[in-house]
Amino acid sequence: MSNGKIRVAVFFGGRSPEHDVSIVTGLQVIQALDAALYEPVPVYVDRCGVWRTGEKLLDRATYIPARDADGLPAVSLEIAPGKGGMLVEQTARLFGKPRRIPFDVAIPAFHGPYGEDGDMQGLFEAAGIPYTGMRVLASAIFMDKAATKQALSGAGVPMLPCAVLRKPVGGLLPPRAEIEAALAGITLPGCLKPAHLGSSIGVAKVDSIEEIEAVLPGLFRNDTVAIVEPYLDGCVEYNISVRRDGEGHATSAIERPKRDSELLDFRQKYLSAGGKGGAKTGGMGGAGGGAKSAGDSGSAGMLSLTREINPDLPADLEGRIRDFAVRTYAAFDGTGAPRMDFMYDAARDEVWLNEVNPIPGSFAFFLWEAAETPVRFTRLLSLMIDEARAMARHTACPEDPTPEAARLFPRR
């Protein structure tokens, strides 16, 4: 701790197509942290994977143009379990040793591969550092749409069938016969998606195998696995977040995203600005605002996605969405506050789990602030930090993890 405050390292950016969205989430987290309890340490992972830190990262202008953070000191994580987190500058100063920057808790605010998918979580586990959000296994499974369907097959959560298409080694397109075999049982038109990406990146409606072959090369530049699900015309999307609440679970408000085309794409989600173009940047200012919640700015989550919060739903439908969300969360001893996305077909009166976001944009704070028992963004982050530290104590290894009966070498 420094001056009695817990030092919280917020990690964002990363080598992912969702790099820019992660910057927004990271800055919103830093701005919303309770300044009376926590001292933020920004850790920006640039598009090449270099870690950087410094006060300059608190200013959104640092990222415009995108490479303006390059002059900040590069750091690496020291792996020394039991000693807390430690960042070390990779270049020694003119006089003295490289600067060492300690921290107590990590908040990964990544979106997409190399951060949201268990990679960073595994690193924190190896280093013995408390971290917020879902654990390694849950993060890895929920970031893989095909694996999610397989893992939840016995959990009582309805999901659509899918075909799995894998990028061939050394190529960009599987043979036609392989695509046809994978699509057995899937009737086109279908919805083609990257298996490991969020933010609606790379999602396309496909009406034929020829269209699948046309879309796959571009999709495979950002992912190695794609899935094809039945395309459901007229379905409505409902999103909800879940977290632990004592011995039970709490669910957030429900949102219904609005769309003006067949598929809600990346630009609609983040650049619509109410349908007038341009990017809304609420919550991206400097961190000087202290503990002000990002929600106080009027931002409805990640940039300006048009959404309806707490839509008027039949009690049975709302109950099913909340029940399926909790079942999904509990299937892997959930931690953090992931967001679950569901699709509803009114004609059939059926609900399907669409995907799970282990680290949702802006941590879905707008859903918690609109919950039946509201939780402000600042409070949500404090709860997640408390949970992170409790999980680290719960899973801590003994000083010598090898049982006495299994020791092959003498101890002093």
XYZ file of C-alpha atoms in Angstrom:
412
model
C 0.000 0.000 0.000
C 1.035 3.640 -0.462
C -0.178 6.250 2.021
C -2.601 3.663 3.343
C -4.201 3.200 -0.081
C -4.397 -0.043 -2.032
C -2.429 0.245 -5.261
C -4.582 -1.002 -8.135
C -2.941 -1.722 -11.483
C -5.459 -1.326 -14.312
C -4.367 -3.232 -17.440
C -5.866 -2.239 -20.812
C -5.189 -2.079 -24.546
C -3.593 -5.309 -25.742
C -2.944 -7.170 -29.002
C -6.590 -7.551 -29.927
C -8.958 -6.149 -32.560
C -10.799 -4.683 -29.553
C -7.716 -2.699 -28.482
C -9.358 0.722 -28.741
C -12.492 -0.336 -26.895
C -10.306 -1.661 -24.087
C -8.644 1.764 -23.739
C -12.055 3.311 -23.114
C -12.932 0.696 -20.491
C -9.548 1.049 -18.766
C -9.815 4.827 -18.496
C -13.384 4.610 -17.230
C -12.275 2.148 -14.537
C -9.445 4.430 -13.413
C -11.794 7.393 -13.273
C -14.411 5.491 -11.268
C -12.090 3.994 -8.605
C -12.716 5.266 -5.081
C -9.928 7.823 -4.659
C -10.156 7.575 -0.873
C -9.265 3.870 -0.913
C -7.266 3.180 -4.068
C -4.276 4.555 -5.942
C -4.478 3.635 -9.634
C -1.466 2.438 -11.611
C -2.282 2.527 -15.358
C -0.647 -0.234 -17.410
C -1.183 0.170 -21.131
C -0.367 -2.774 -23.397
C 0.237 -1.356 -26.856
C -0.727 -3.042 -30.112
C 2.679 -4.733 -30.327
C 2.339 -6.158 -26.812
C 4.732 -3.744 -25.057
C 3.658 -2.827 -21.516
C 3.909 0.856 -20.587
C 3.061 2.923 -17.552
C 3.074 6.588 -16.548
C 0.795 9.464 -15.606
C 0.464 10.419 -19.262
C -1.719 7.342 -19.766
C -4.495 8.956 -17.727
C -5.104 11.503 -20.502
C -7.115 10.255 -23.468
C -5.173 12.592 -25.750
C -2.212 10.225 -25.281
C -3.945 7.746 -27.583
C -4.623 10.279 -30.368
C -2.798 9.524 -32.611
C -2.607 5.913 -31.568
C 1.184 5.695 -31.129
C 1.660 8.735 -28.886
C 2.177 6.461 -25.846
C 5.356 4.969 -27.343
C 7.647 7.309 -25.422
C 6.474 6.071 -22.025
C 8.704 3.656 -20.084
C 8.312 -0.014 -20.950
C 7.786 -2.329 -17.982
C 7.547 -6.054 -17.302
C 5.930 -8.064 -14.534
C 8.198 -9.619 -11.962
C 7.109 -13.173 -11.186
C 7.641 -13.576 -7.458
C 4.609 -15.256 -5.834
C 3.803 -14.117 -2.316
C 5.305 -10.636 -2.709
C 2.423 -8.876 -4.439
C 2.618 -7.335 -7.876
C 5.776 -5.660 -9.107
C 6.368 -3.829 -12.380
C 9.991 -3.269 -13.350
C 11.208 -0.738 -15.898
C 13.054 -2.517 -18.667
C 15.689 0.211 -19.056
C 17.929 1.308 -16.207
C 18.038 4.987 -15.372
C 21.202 7.021 -15.888
C 22.090 6.717 -12.221
C 20.745 3.755 -10.287
C 18.752 0.615 -10.900
C 15.566 0.280 -12.959
C 12.524 1.718 -11.212
C 10.274 -0.802 -9.456
C 6.546 -0.101 -9.214
C 4.645 -2.214 -6.666
C 0.903 -2.835 -6.747
C -1.547 -4.875 -4.683
C -4.364 -5.849 -7.054
C -4.749 -6.106 -10.835
C -7.867 -5.121 -12.759
C -7.672 -6.544 -16.289
C -9.801 -4.336 -18.541
C -8.934 -6.134 -21.775
C -11.397 -7.135 -24.474
C -10.717 -10.041 -26.790
C -7.709 -12.347 -27.190
C -4.507 -12.013 -25.162
C -6.248 -10.533 -22.159
C -9.904 -11.449 -21.701
C -9.396 -15.101 -22.608
C -7.431 -16.385 -19.607
C -3.931 -15.464 -20.831
C -3.418 -12.548 -18.437
C -5.388 -14.280 -15.708
C -2.958 -17.217 -15.871
C -0.029 -14.824 -15.610
C -1.496 -13.236 -12.495
C -2.125 -16.679 -11.005
C 1.499 -17.677 -11.650
C 2.697 -14.464 -10.032
C 0.360 -14.849 -7.045
C -1.300 -11.485 -7.722
C -4.948 -10.869 -6.758
C -6.983 -9.979 -9.846
C -10.592 -9.122 -10.556
C -12.983 -10.968 -12.816
C -13.389 -14.559 -13.879
C -10.713 -17.170 -13.192
C -8.508 -18.757 -15.876
C -10.734 -21.696 -16.894
C -13.956 -19.694 -17.004
C -12.292 -16.881 -18.962
C -10.869 -19.306 -21.528
C -14.111 -21.225 -22.031
C -16.440 -18.239 -22.164
C -14.193 -16.468 -24.681
C -14.625 -19.451 -27.014
C -18.192 -19.585 -28.318
C -17.919 -23.207 -29.437
C -16.350 -24.328 -26.151
C -19.057 -22.453 -24.222
C -21.752 -24.508 -25.942
C -19.952 -27.759 -25.157
C -19.153 -26.855 -21.549
C -22.719 -25.774 -20.734
C -24.444 -28.670 -22.493
C -25.510 -30.196 -19.183
C -26.202 -26.993 -17.263
C -29.797 -26.544 -18.369
C -28.998 -23.437 -20.412
C -30.505 -23.497 -23.931
C -28.130 -22.672 -26.803
C -28.338 -22.797 -30.578
C -26.493 -25.549 -32.475
C -23.443 -24.480 -34.424
C -20.927 -25.607 -37.017
C -17.248 -25.076 -36.214
C -14.854 -24.016 -38.977
C -11.112 -23.874 -38.260
C -8.451 -21.912 -40.092
C -6.163 -24.411 -41.863
C -2.475 -24.284 -41.013
C -0.748 -22.327 -43.747
C -3.986 -21.238 -45.435
C -7.029 -19.023 -45.099
C -9.841 -21.292 -46.309
C -10.827 -24.874 -45.451
C -11.640 -27.164 -48.381
C -15.232 -26.961 -49.643
C -15.875 -30.581 -48.567
C -14.768 -29.767 -45.015
C -17.109 -26.772 -44.845
C -20.018 -28.833 -46.173
C -19.352 -31.595 -43.632
C -19.197 -29.110 -40.761
C -22.506 -27.535 -41.839
C -24.402 -30.833 -41.658
C -27.491 -30.120 -39.584
C -27.238 -26.314 -39.961
C -29.763 -24.772 -42.346
C -28.712 -21.577 -44.116
C -29.063 -18.627 -43.906
C -26.712 -18.600 -40.960
C -24.853 -16.223 -38.720
C -21.067 -16.502 -39.147
C -19.000 -15.352 -36.158
C -15.394 -15.403 -34.939
C -15.284 -17.843 -32.011
C -13.050 -15.709 -29.798
C -13.961 -12.079 -30.527
C -16.603 -9.780 -29.095
C -17.898 -6.312 -29.959
C -19.670 -7.816 -32.995
C -16.383 -7.777 -34.940
C -16.460 -10.034 -37.992
C -20.117 -11.103 -37.629
C -21.911 -11.679 -40.942
C -25.162 -13.117 -42.249
C -24.407 -15.798 -44.847
C -26.918 -17.327 -47.259
C -24.733 -19.885 -48.989
C -21.459 -21.782 -48.785
C -20.101 -19.400 -51.433
C -20.774 -16.467 -49.095
C -19.103 -18.330 -46.227
C -16.038 -18.867 -48.414
C -16.024 -15.170 -49.291
C -16.195 -14.011 -45.657
C -13.887 -16.534 -43.976
C -10.503 -15.202 -45.222
C -11.166 -11.793 -43.657
C -12.484 -13.339 -40.454
C -9.482 -15.654 -40.181
C -7.124 -12.666 -40.137
C -8.341 -11.948 -36.600
C -9.336 -15.403 -35.345
C -8.490 -19.033 -36.043
C -11.955 -20.478 -35.400
C -15.376 -19.490 -36.711
C -18.847 -20.773 -35.933
C -22.019 -20.779 -37.996
C -25.350 -20.690 -36.164
C -28.870 -20.660 -37.638
C -29.899 -17.110 -38.524
C -33.029 -16.239 -36.565
C -35.017 -13.465 -38.177
C -36.915 -11.200 -35.799
C -35.168 -12.282 -32.609
C -34.598 -9.761 -29.831
C -31.376 -9.540 -27.828
C -31.402 -9.179 -24.037
C -28.249 -8.648 -21.963
C -27.704 -9.035 -18.227
C -24.772 -9.114 -15.811
C -24.247 -11.435 -12.829
C -22.039 -11.249 -9.732
C -21.644 -12.947 -6.385
C -23.655 -11.563 -3.495
C -22.658 -13.244 -0.240
C -23.519 -16.932 -0.586
C -25.863 -16.252 -3.488
C -25.931 -14.315 -6.747
C -27.170 -10.905 -7.830
C -28.357 -9.980 -11.304
C -28.328 -6.553 -12.888
C -30.898 -4.674 -14.891
C -31.693 -6.142 -18.304
C -30.950 -4.217 -21.485
C -32.387 -4.565 -24.954
C -29.945 -3.190 -27.573
C -31.595 -1.396 -30.459
C -30.430 -1.862 -34.018
C -31.173 -0.438 -37.420
C -30.001 -3.359 -39.558
C -30.112 -7.159 -39.628
C -26.995 -7.459 -37.466
C -25.724 -5.144 -34.756
C -22.193 -4.437 -35.959
C -19.134 -2.848 -34.345
C -19.793 0.646 -35.697
C -23.371 0.634 -34.417
C -22.149 -0.397 -30.993
C -19.380 2.126 -30.546
C -19.542 4.863 -33.164
C -23.251 5.539 -33.609
C -23.442 8.527 -31.217
C -27.196 8.321 -31.232
C -27.281 7.633 -34.945
C -25.483 10.855 -35.929
C -21.960 9.506 -36.412
C -18.810 10.197 -34.444
C -17.531 8.693 -31.227
C -18.864 9.657 -27.864
C -16.099 9.622 -25.265
C -17.856 9.833 -21.923
C -15.654 8.601 -19.104
C -12.448 9.008 -21.129
C -11.203 12.192 -19.541
C -8.270 12.427 -17.157
C -8.467 10.672 -13.811
C -8.498 13.904 -11.846
C -12.221 13.466 -11.227
C -11.522 11.155 -8.310
C -14.270 8.684 -7.475
C -16.893 10.130 -9.771
C -18.724 7.263 -11.435
C -18.487 7.118 -15.185
C -22.263 6.859 -15.134
C -22.499 10.421 -13.781
C -21.418 11.749 -17.178
C -24.588 10.432 -18.783
C -22.680 7.855 -20.794
C -24.770 4.727 -21.239
C -21.863 2.335 -21.203
C -19.294 1.744 -23.894
C -19.520 4.894 -25.985
C -23.080 5.376 -27.288
C -24.818 2.093 -27.987
C -28.526 2.842 -28.184
C -30.263 0.597 -25.694
C -33.407 0.256 -23.643
C -32.736 -0.446 -19.967
C -35.271 -2.487 -17.996
C -37.691 -3.034 -20.882
C -41.208 -4.121 -20.026
C -40.962 -7.939 -20.096
C -43.429 -10.676 -19.162
C -42.507 -12.002 -15.718
C -41.901 -15.492 -17.097
C -39.468 -14.266 -19.755
C -37.566 -12.077 -17.305
C -37.404 -14.975 -14.859
C -35.956 -17.318 -17.488
C -33.285 -14.810 -18.532
C -32.202 -14.270 -14.927
C -32.259 -17.993 -14.146
C -30.226 -18.943 -17.233
C -27.723 -16.165 -16.463
C -27.160 -17.420 -12.922
C -26.874 -21.042 -14.137
C -24.231 -19.975 -16.653
C -22.301 -18.011 -14.042
C -22.455 -20.746 -11.413
C -21.386 -23.507 -13.815
C -17.761 -22.418 -13.366
C -17.891 -20.940 -9.856
C -18.186 -17.504 -11.374
C -16.342 -14.458 -10.121
C -16.350 -10.867 -11.276
C -19.357 -9.446 -13.123
C -19.529 -10.930 -16.645
C -22.329 -10.004 -19.021
C -24.546 -12.681 -20.571
C -26.183 -12.023 -23.942
C -29.412 -13.857 -24.789
C -31.603 -14.076 -27.884
C -35.398 -14.373 -27.672
C -37.735 -15.636 -30.386
C -41.239 -14.399 -29.525
C -42.892 -16.622 -32.154
C -41.512 -19.746 -30.464
C -41.302 -18.216 -26.977
C -37.740 -19.543 -26.713
C -34.616 -18.018 -25.151
C -31.043 -18.975 -26.086
C -27.735 -17.985 -24.561
C -25.834 -16.165 -27.301
C -22.471 -15.498 -25.638
C -20.708 -14.617 -22.389
C -18.456 -11.582 -22.005
C -15.976 -12.286 -19.161
C -14.948 -8.605 -19.132
C -17.836 -6.583 -20.551
C -17.340 -3.119 -21.979
C -17.216 -0.564 -19.151
C -17.832 -3.546 -16.845
C -21.534 -3.109 -17.707
C -21.729 -0.483 -14.972
C -24.879 1.010 -16.512
C -26.698 -2.291 -15.913
C -25.741 -2.343 -12.238
C -26.629 1.296 -11.712
C -30.111 0.522 -13.064
C -30.548 -2.723 -11.066
C -33.421 -3.237 -8.619
C -30.843 -2.582 -5.887
C -28.581 -0.069 -7.648
C -24.807 -0.468 -7.408
C -22.768 2.526 -8.521
C -19.700 1.901 -10.692
C -17.349 2.971 -7.895
C -18.993 0.511 -5.500
C -18.979 -2.281 -8.112
C -15.231 -1.908 -8.559
C -14.671 -1.931 -4.788
C -16.685 -5.149 -4.495
C -14.645 -6.738 -7.278
C -11.364 -5.701 -5.630
C -12.526 -7.143 -2.290
C -13.461 -10.371 -4.085
C -10.076 -10.498 -5.837
C -8.191 -10.258 -2.567
C -10.450 -12.844 -0.928
C -9.938 -15.263 -3.833
C -6.161 -14.816 -3.601
C -6.261 -15.748 0.094
C -8.577 -18.677 -0.613
C -6.364 -20.185 -3.315
C -2.956 -19.326 -1.854
C -0.480 -22.209 -1.860
C 1.326 -23.194 1.317
C 4.981 -22.211 1.568
C 5.940 -25.753 0.538
C 3.118 -27.170 -1.633
C 4.660 -30.651 -1.870
C 3.045 -32.995 0.710
C 5.579 -34.525 3.070
C 4.878 -38.047 1.772
C 5.621 -36.918 -1.806
C 8.931 -35.192 -1.145
C 11.864 -36.788 -2.981
C 14.449 -34.295 -1.806
C 15.286 -33.323 1.807
C 14.211 -29.930 3.206
C 16.321 -27.798 5.464
